[in-house]
Amino acid sequence: MDTLLFLSPGLHTYTLSVHIDQPQLWWTHNLGEPFLYEYNIQGYSDHDKFATSGKFGFRKVVLHTQQDSSGQDFYFTLNGKRVFAKGANYIPTNIMGQREERLANMNMLRVWGGGIYESDAFYDACDSLGIMVWQDFMFACGMYPGDPNFLNSVKEEATFQIKRLRNHPSIALYCGNNENNEAWHRWGWKPSFTPSQQTKIWQDYQKLFNNILPNLVQAHHPDISYWESSPKFGRGDTRYLREGDAHDWWVWHDGRPFRHFLTAVPRFMSEFGFQSFPDIQTISTFADPSEYDLNHPTMLQHQKHPKGNAIIKDFTERDYPKPKNLKGLFT
């Protein structure tokens, strides 16, 4: 598609109408072809010329959250077809971020709210590979100020990001934050504040996550759903199995066996996991064979969880033959 614009001085909005007969739809890679159209736009004024180009796709993605006899549903449809979402939480990383290939047949990635807004190349790759993106705004595991200066900065940042991302067919959902609602209600923070402070903090939360952000999504990317906080209910609330999305850390944090994941199945598991050591080839890039010991300072420097090594050791010895050495644990 090629379009020619003639510009006049000042700030103007130009609307272009484009008709495409029987457009090809964008699909996740497991449901069809992630088809993308290309566009080229050239503009002229009396003295200047500009050009821009890019790609876009036609698709309709809907988050369904109907109430039912068990609680509240949570699933996506793409072009009217129900999607079984297979994916992972995506945190800042150089390894996966530079790779242009399918990630273990995943069809959805959640850009986690404790990380960063990813580069244009990341979203371009998701577009071309047929991977939907659950996009958190960058708020996680904390309560945030409600003063005008901070909220205005949030408006500017969120507006910029929504406008940057809205032409990517891979965008499937905007989510206000990671675990903030759950943290406030069930992580024991409230007693540290007076009743009036608690009221103010919660009012500020409502302003940001149930007013400002959903209104910006509605204004700038209205065909995509907004979800206040992930999860809707944490694992300490039995409703996490019946309503909305869920984060299940009973195995990693509480030592439950892996079969727990087969028996406690929520509507939509948006976060769970178990820490893994890198492959021995990766470890060899920062450690000598003489340092292949879980208690060696080099190995401990790369372990960011205070109980990580102990948890992995316990599960390994519980479910597998005990490795003879560290190399056996990593291969």
CSV table of C-alpha atoms in Angstrom, one decimal:
chain,number,residue,atom,x,y,z
A,1,MET,CA,0.0,0.0,0.0
A,2,ASP,CA,1.5,3.3,-1.1
A,3,THR,CA,0.0,6.7,0.0
A,4,LEU,CA,1.0,10.3,-0.9
A,5,LEU,CA,0.3,13.1,1.5
A,6,PHE,CA,0.6,16.9,0.9
A,7,LEU,CA,1.1,18.7,4.2
A,8,SER,CA,0.4,22.3,5.3
A,9,PRO,CA,2.1,24.2,8.2
A,10,GLY,CA,0.8,23.6,11.7
A,11,LEU,CA,-0.4,20.6,13.6
A,12,HIS,CA,-2.9,18.6,11.7
A,13,THR,CA,-4.6,15.1,11.8
A,14,TYR,CA,-4.9,13.3,8.5
A,15,THR,CA,-7.3,10.4,8.0
A,16,LEU,CA,-6.7,7.9,5.2
A,17,SER,CA,-9.3,5.4,4.1
A,18,VAL,CA,-8.1,2.1,2.7
A,19,HIS,CA,-10.3,-0.7,1.2
A,20,ILE,CA,-8.9,-4.2,1.0
A,21,ASP,CA,-11.1,-6.9,-0.6
A,22,GLN,CA,-11.1,-10.2,1.3
A,23,PRO,CA,-8.2,-9.3,3.6
A,24,GLN,CA,-5.9,-12.1,4.9
A,25,LEU,CA,-6.1,-12.4,8.6
A,26,TRP,CA,-3.2,-12.5,11.1
A,27,TRP,CA,-3.1,-15.7,13.2
A,28,THR,CA,-0.9,-17.2,15.8
A,29,HIS,CA,1.6,-19.6,14.2
A,30,ASN,CA,-0.3,-22.7,15.5
A,31,LEU,CA,-3.6,-21.6,14.1
A,32,GLY,CA,-2.6,-20.2,10.7
A,33,GLU,CA,-0.3,-17.7,9.0
A,34,PRO,CA,0.7,-14.5,10.8
A,35,PHE,CA,0.0,-12.6,7.7
A,36,LEU,CA,1.3,-9.0,7.5
A,37,TYR,CA,0.6,-6.2,5.1
A,38,GLU,CA,3.2,-3.6,4.2
A,39,TYR,CA,2.6,0.1,3.9
A,40,ASN,CA,4.7,3.1,2.7
A,41,ILE,CA,3.6,6.7,3.3
A,42,GLN,CA,5.4,9.7,1.8
A,43,GLY,CA,4.6,13.3,2.8
A,44,TYR,CA,5.7,16.6,1.3
A,45,SER,CA,5.6,20.2,2.4
A,46,ASP,CA,7.0,23.3,0.6
A,47,HIS,CA,10.6,22.5,1.7
A,48,ASP,CA,10.6,19.1,3.3
A,49,LYS,CA,9.8,15.5,2.5
A,50,PHE,CA,9.3,12.5,4.9
A,51,ALA,CA,8.6,8.9,4.4
A,52,THR,CA,7.6,6.1,6.8
A,53,SER,CA,6.9,2.4,6.2
A,54,GLY,CA,6.0,-0.6,8.3
A,55,LYS,CA,3.8,-3.6,8.6
A,56,PHE,CA,0.4,-4.4,10.1
A,57,GLY,CA,-2.1,-7.2,10.3
A,58,PHE,CA,-5.9,-7.7,10.5
A,59,ARG,CA,-7.1,-9.6,13.4
A,60,LYS,CA,-9.7,-9.5,16.2
A,61,VAL,CA,-8.6,-10.6,19.6
A,62,VAL,CA,-11.0,-10.7,22.5
A,63,LEU,CA,-10.6,-11.4,26.2
A,64,HIS,CA,-13.7,-13.2,27.6
A,65,THR,CA,-14.4,-12.8,31.3
A,66,GLN,CA,-18.0,-14.0,31.6
A,67,GLN,CA,-19.5,-14.9,35.0
A,68,ASP,CA,-20.6,-18.5,35.2
A,69,SER,CA,-21.7,-21.0,37.8
A,70,SER,CA,-18.1,-21.6,39.0
A,71,GLY,CA,-16.8,-18.1,39.0
A,72,GLN,CA,-15.4,-16.0,36.2
A,73,ASP,CA,-14.0,-17.2,32.9
A,74,PHE,CA,-10.8,-16.0,31.4
A,75,TYR,CA,-9.8,-17.0,27.8
A,76,PHE,CA,-8.9,-15.4,24.5
A,77,THR,CA,-10.5,-15.7,21.1
A,78,LEU,CA,-8.6,-14.8,17.9
A,79,ASN,CA,-10.7,-14.0,14.8
A,80,GLY,CA,-13.5,-15.8,16.6
A,81,LYS,CA,-11.5,-18.9,17.3
A,82,ARG,CA,-10.8,-19.9,21.0
A,83,VAL,CA,-7.1,-20.0,21.7
A,84,PHE,CA,-5.3,-22.3,24.0
A,85,ALA,CA,-2.6,-20.0,25.2
A,86,LYS,CA,0.9,-21.5,25.6
A,87,GLY,CA,3.7,-19.2,26.7
A,88,ALA,CA,5.8,-17.7,29.4
A,89,ASN,CA,6.5,-14.5,31.3
A,90,TYR,CA,9.1,-12.5,29.5
A,91,ILE,CA,11.6,-10.6,31.6
A,92,PRO,CA,14.5,-8.5,30.3
A,93,THR,CA,17.0,-10.7,28.7
A,94,ASN,CA,19.6,-10.4,25.9
A,95,ILE,CA,19.5,-14.1,25.0
A,96,MET,CA,15.9,-14.5,23.9
A,97,GLY,CA,15.6,-10.9,22.9
A,98,GLN,CA,18.0,-11.3,20.1
A,99,ARG,CA,16.6,-14.5,18.7
A,100,GLU,CA,14.2,-14.5,15.8
A,101,GLU,CA,12.7,-17.9,16.0
A,102,ARG,CA,9.7,-19.5,17.7
A,103,LEU,CA,10.0,-20.1,21.4
A,104,ALA,CA,9.2,-23.7,22.2
A,105,ASN,CA,6.0,-23.5,20.1
A,106,MET,CA,4.7,-20.7,22.4
A,107,ASN,CA,1.8,-18.6,21.0
A,108,MET,CA,1.7,-16.0,23.8
A,109,LEU,CA,4.3,-14.1,25.8
A,110,ARG,CA,3.5,-11.9,28.8
A,111,VAL,CA,5.8,-8.8,29.0
A,112,TRP,CA,6.1,-8.8,32.8
A,113,GLY,CA,5.3,-5.6,34.7
A,114,GLY,CA,8.6,-5.7,36.7
A,115,GLY,CA,10.7,-5.5,33.6
A,116,ILE,CA,10.8,-3.0,30.7
A,117,TYR,CA,8.8,-2.1,27.7
A,118,GLU,CA,10.5,-4.2,25.1
A,119,SER,CA,12.2,-2.9,21.9
A,120,ASP,CA,10.4,-2.4,18.6
A,121,ALA,CA,12.3,-5.4,17.3
A,122,PHE,CA,10.7,-7.6,20.0
A,123,TYR,CA,7.1,-6.7,18.9
A,124,ASP,CA,8.1,-6.9,15.2
A,125,ALA,CA,9.3,-10.5,15.9
A,126,CYS,CA,6.1,-11.4,17.7
A,127,ASP,CA,4.1,-10.0,14.8
A,128,SER,CA,6.0,-12.0,12.2
A,129,LEU,CA,6.2,-15.2,14.2
A,130,GLY,CA,2.6,-15.3,15.2
A,131,ILE,CA,3.0,-14.8,19.0
A,132,MET,CA,0.4,-12.9,20.9
A,133,VAL,CA,1.6,-10.4,23.6
A,134,TRP,CA,0.1,-9.8,27.0
A,135,GLN,CA,1.5,-6.4,27.8
A,136,ASP,CA,1.8,-5.4,31.4
A,137,PHE,CA,2.3,-1.7,32.2
A,138,MET,CA,5.5,-1.4,34.2
A,139,PHE,CA,4.2,-1.6,37.7
A,140,ALA,CA,5.0,-4.6,40.0
A,141,CYS,CA,4.8,-5.7,43.6
A,142,GLY,CA,4.4,-2.3,45.2
A,143,MET,CA,2.1,0.6,45.8
A,144,TYR,CA,2.6,3.8,43.8
A,145,PRO,CA,2.2,7.5,44.5
A,146,GLY,CA,-1.0,9.4,43.6
A,147,ASP,CA,0.3,13.0,43.5
A,148,PRO,CA,-0.4,15.0,40.3
A,149,ASN,CA,3.3,15.0,39.1
A,150,PHE,CA,3.6,11.3,39.3
A,151,LEU,CA,0.2,10.6,37.7
A,152,ASN,CA,1.0,13.0,34.9
A,153,SER,CA,4.3,11.3,34.2
A,154,VAL,CA,2.4,7.9,34.1
A,155,LYS,CA,-0.1,9.4,31.6
A,156,GLU,CA,2.7,10.5,29.3
A,157,GLU,CA,4.6,7.2,29.5
A,158,ALA,CA,1.5,5.0,29.0
A,159,THR,CA,0.2,7.2,26.2
A,160,PHE,CA,3.5,7.0,24.4
A,161,GLN,CA,3.7,3.2,24.8
A,162,ILE,CA,0.1,2.5,23.8
A,163,LYS,CA,0.6,4.6,20.6
A,164,ARG,CA,3.9,2.9,19.9
A,165,LEU,CA,2.4,-0.6,20.3
A,166,ARG,CA,-1.1,-0.3,18.9
A,167,ASN,CA,-0.3,-1.1,15.3
A,168,HIS,CA,1.2,-4.4,16.3
A,169,PRO,CA,-1.3,-7.3,15.6
A,170,SER,CA,0.5,-9.3,18.3
A,171,ILE,CA,-0.8,-7.1,21.1
A,172,ALA,CA,-3.6,-9.1,22.8
A,173,LEU,CA,-4.1,-7.5,26.2
A,174,TYR,CA,-3.0,-4.5,28.4
A,175,CYS,CA,-2.6,-5.3,32.1
A,176,GLY,CA,-2.3,-2.6,34.8
A,177,ASN,CA,0.3,-4.3,37.1
A,178,ASN,CA,1.9,-7.4,38.4
A,179,GLU,CA,0.5,-8.6,41.8
A,180,ASN,CA,-0.1,-5.1,43.3
A,181,ASN,CA,-3.7,-5.8,44.2
A,182,GLU,CA,-2.8,-9.1,45.7
A,183,ALA,CA,0.2,-7.7,47.6
A,184,TRP,CA,-1.9,-4.9,49.2
A,185,HIS,CA,-4.6,-7.2,50.4
A,186,ARG,CA,-2.6,-10.3,51.4
A,187,TRP,CA,1.1,-9.6,51.9
A,188,GLY,CA,0.8,-8.0,55.3
A,189,TRP,CA,1.6,-4.4,54.3
A,190,LYS,CA,-1.5,-2.7,55.7
A,191,PRO,CA,-0.6,-2.8,59.4
A,192,SER,CA,2.4,-0.6,58.7
A,193,PHE,CA,0.1,2.3,57.9
A,194,THR,CA,-2.6,4.2,59.8
A,195,PRO,CA,-6.2,3.8,58.7
A,196,SER,CA,-6.2,7.2,56.9
A,197,GLN,CA,-2.9,6.3,55.1
A,198,GLN,CA,-4.4,3.0,54.0
A,199,THR,CA,-7.4,4.7,52.6
A,200,LYS,CA,-5.2,7.2,50.7
A,201,ILE,CA,-2.9,4.4,49.3
A,202,TRP,CA,-5.9,2.4,48.1
A,203,GLN,CA,-7.5,5.5,46.5
A,204,ASP,CA,-4.3,6.2,44.7
A,205,TYR,CA,-4.3,2.6,43.4
A,206,GLN,CA,-7.8,3.0,42.1
A,207,LYS,CA,-6.9,6.3,40.4
A,208,LEU,CA,-4.0,4.7,38.5
A,209,PHE,CA,-5.2,1.2,37.7
A,210,ASN,CA,-9.0,1.6,37.4
A,211,ASN,CA,-9.2,5.0,36.0
A,212,ILE,CA,-6.1,6.5,34.2
A,213,LEU,CA,-4.7,3.4,32.5
A,214,PRO,CA,-8.0,1.8,31.3
A,215,ASN,CA,-9.1,5.2,30.0
A,216,LEU,CA,-5.9,5.6,28.1
A,217,VAL,CA,-6.3,2.2,26.6
A,218,GLN,CA,-9.8,3.0,25.6
A,219,ALA,CA,-8.8,6.3,24.1
A,220,HIS,CA,-5.8,5.0,22.1
A,221,HIS,CA,-6.3,1.3,21.5
A,222,PRO,CA,-10.0,0.6,22.1
A,223,ASP,CA,-10.2,-2.8,20.4
A,224,ILE,CA,-7.9,-4.4,23.0
A,225,SER,CA,-9.0,-5.4,26.5
A,226,TYR,CA,-7.6,-4.0,29.8
A,227,TRP,CA,-7.1,-6.2,32.9
A,228,GLU,CA,-6.5,-4.4,36.2
A,229,SER,CA,-4.0,-6.6,37.9
A,230,SER,CA,-2.4,-10.1,37.4
A,231,PRO,CA,-3.4,-12.2,39.2
A,232,LYS,CA,-7.0,-11.4,40.0
A,233,PHE,CA,-6.7,-13.6,43.2
A,234,GLY,CA,-3.5,-14.9,44.7
A,235,ARG,CA,-2.8,-18.5,45.8
A,236,GLY,CA,-3.9,-17.6,49.4
A,237,ASP,CA,-7.4,-17.0,48.1
A,238,THR,CA,-9.3,-20.1,47.1
A,239,ARG,CA,-11.0,-18.1,44.3
A,240,TYR,CA,-7.8,-18.2,42.3
A,241,LEU,CA,-8.9,-21.5,40.9
A,242,ARG,CA,-12.3,-20.3,39.8
A,243,GLU,CA,-12.0,-16.6,38.7
A,244,GLY,CA,-9.8,-14.8,36.3
A,245,ASP,CA,-6.1,-15.4,35.9
A,246,ALA,CA,-3.8,-17.0,38.5
A,247,HIS,CA,-0.2,-17.1,39.7
A,248,ASP,CA,0.6,-20.5,41.2
A,249,TRP,CA,3.8,-20.7,43.2
A,250,TRP,CA,2.8,-23.5,45.6
A,251,VAL,CA,5.6,-25.7,44.2
A,252,TRP,CA,8.5,-23.3,44.2
A,253,HIS,CA,7.7,-21.4,47.4
A,254,ASP,CA,6.0,-24.1,49.4
A,255,GLY,CA,7.6,-27.3,48.3
A,256,ARG,CA,4.5,-29.1,46.9
A,257,PRO,CA,5.3,-31.9,44.4
A,258,PHE,CA,5.1,-31.1,40.7
A,259,ARG,CA,1.9,-33.1,40.3
A,260,HIS,CA,0.2,-30.2,42.1
A,261,PHE,CA,0.1,-28.5,38.7
A,262,LEU,CA,-2.1,-31.4,37.4
A,263,THR,CA,-4.6,-31.2,40.2
A,264,ALA,CA,-4.9,-27.4,40.9
A,265,VAL,CA,-5.8,-26.0,37.5
A,266,PRO,CA,-7.1,-22.4,37.3
A,267,ARG,CA,-9.0,-20.7,34.5
A,268,PHE,CA,-5.8,-19.2,33.1
A,269,MET,CA,-2.4,-19.7,34.5
A,270,SER,CA,-0.6,-16.4,33.8
A,271,GLU,CA,2.4,-17.2,36.0
A,272,PHE,CA,4.0,-20.3,37.6
A,273,GLY,CA,7.4,-21.9,37.4
A,274,PHE,CA,10.5,-23.4,38.9
A,275,GLN,CA,14.0,-22.1,38.7
A,276,SER,CA,16.4,-23.8,36.4
A,277,PHE,CA,20.2,-23.8,36.2
A,278,PRO,CA,21.7,-22.9,32.8
A,279,ASP,CA,23.2,-25.6,30.6
A,280,ILE,CA,26.7,-26.6,31.4
A,281,GLN,CA,27.9,-24.9,28.2
A,282,THR,CA,26.6,-21.6,29.6
A,283,ILE,CA,28.1,-22.2,33.0
A,284,SER,CA,31.5,-22.8,31.4
A,285,THR,CA,31.5,-19.3,30.1
A,286,PHE,CA,31.8,-17.8,33.6
A,287,ALA,CA,33.1,-20.6,35.7
A,288,ASP,CA,36.1,-23.0,35.6
A,289,PRO,CA,35.6,-26.7,36.2
A,290,SER,CA,37.2,-26.3,39.6
A,291,GLU,CA,34.3,-24.0,40.5
A,292,TYR,CA,31.5,-26.4,39.6
A,293,ASP,CA,30.2,-26.5,43.1
A,294,LEU,CA,26.9,-25.1,44.3
A,295,ASN,CA,28.6,-23.5,47.3
A,296,HIS,CA,31.5,-22.0,45.4
A,297,PRO,CA,31.4,-18.1,45.4
A,298,THR,CA,31.3,-18.0,41.6
A,299,MET,CA,28.1,-20.1,41.6
A,300,LEU,CA,26.6,-18.3,44.5
A,301,GLN,CA,27.1,-15.0,42.8
A,302,HIS,CA,24.9,-16.2,39.9
A,303,GLN,CA,22.1,-17.5,42.3
A,304,LYS,CA,19.8,-14.6,43.2
A,305,HIS,CA,17.3,-16.5,45.3
A,306,PRO,CA,18.5,-16.9,49.0
A,307,LYS,CA,17.1,-20.5,49.0
A,308,GLY,CA,17.4,-21.3,45.3
A,309,ASN,CA,20.1,-23.9,45.5
A,310,ALA,CA,18.6,-25.7,48.5
A,311,ILE,CA,15.2,-25.9,46.8
A,312,ILE,CA,16.6,-27.3,43.6
A,313,LYS,CA,18.8,-29.7,45.5
A,314,ASP,CA,15.8,-31.0,47.5
A,315,PHE,CA,13.6,-31.5,44.4
A,316,THR,CA,16.4,-33.1,42.5
A,317,GLU,CA,17.0,-35.7,45.2
A,318,ARG,CA,13.3,-36.2,45.7
A,319,ASP,CA,12.5,-37.0,42.1
A,320,TYR,CA,15.7,-38.1,40.5
A,321,PRO,CA,18.8,-40.2,41.3
A,322,LYS,CA,21.3,-38.0,43.1
A,323,PRO,CA,23.9,-36.6,40.7
A,324,LYS,CA,27.5,-37.6,41.4
A,325,ASN,CA,28.8,-34.1,40.7
A,326,LEU,CA,27.7,-30.6,39.6
A,327,LYS,CA,28.0,-31.4,36.0
A,328,GLY,CA,25.5,-34.2,36.4
A,329,LEU,CA,23.1,-31.7,37.9
A,330,PHE,CA,23.3,-29.5,34.8
A,331,THR,CA,23.1,-32.0,32.0
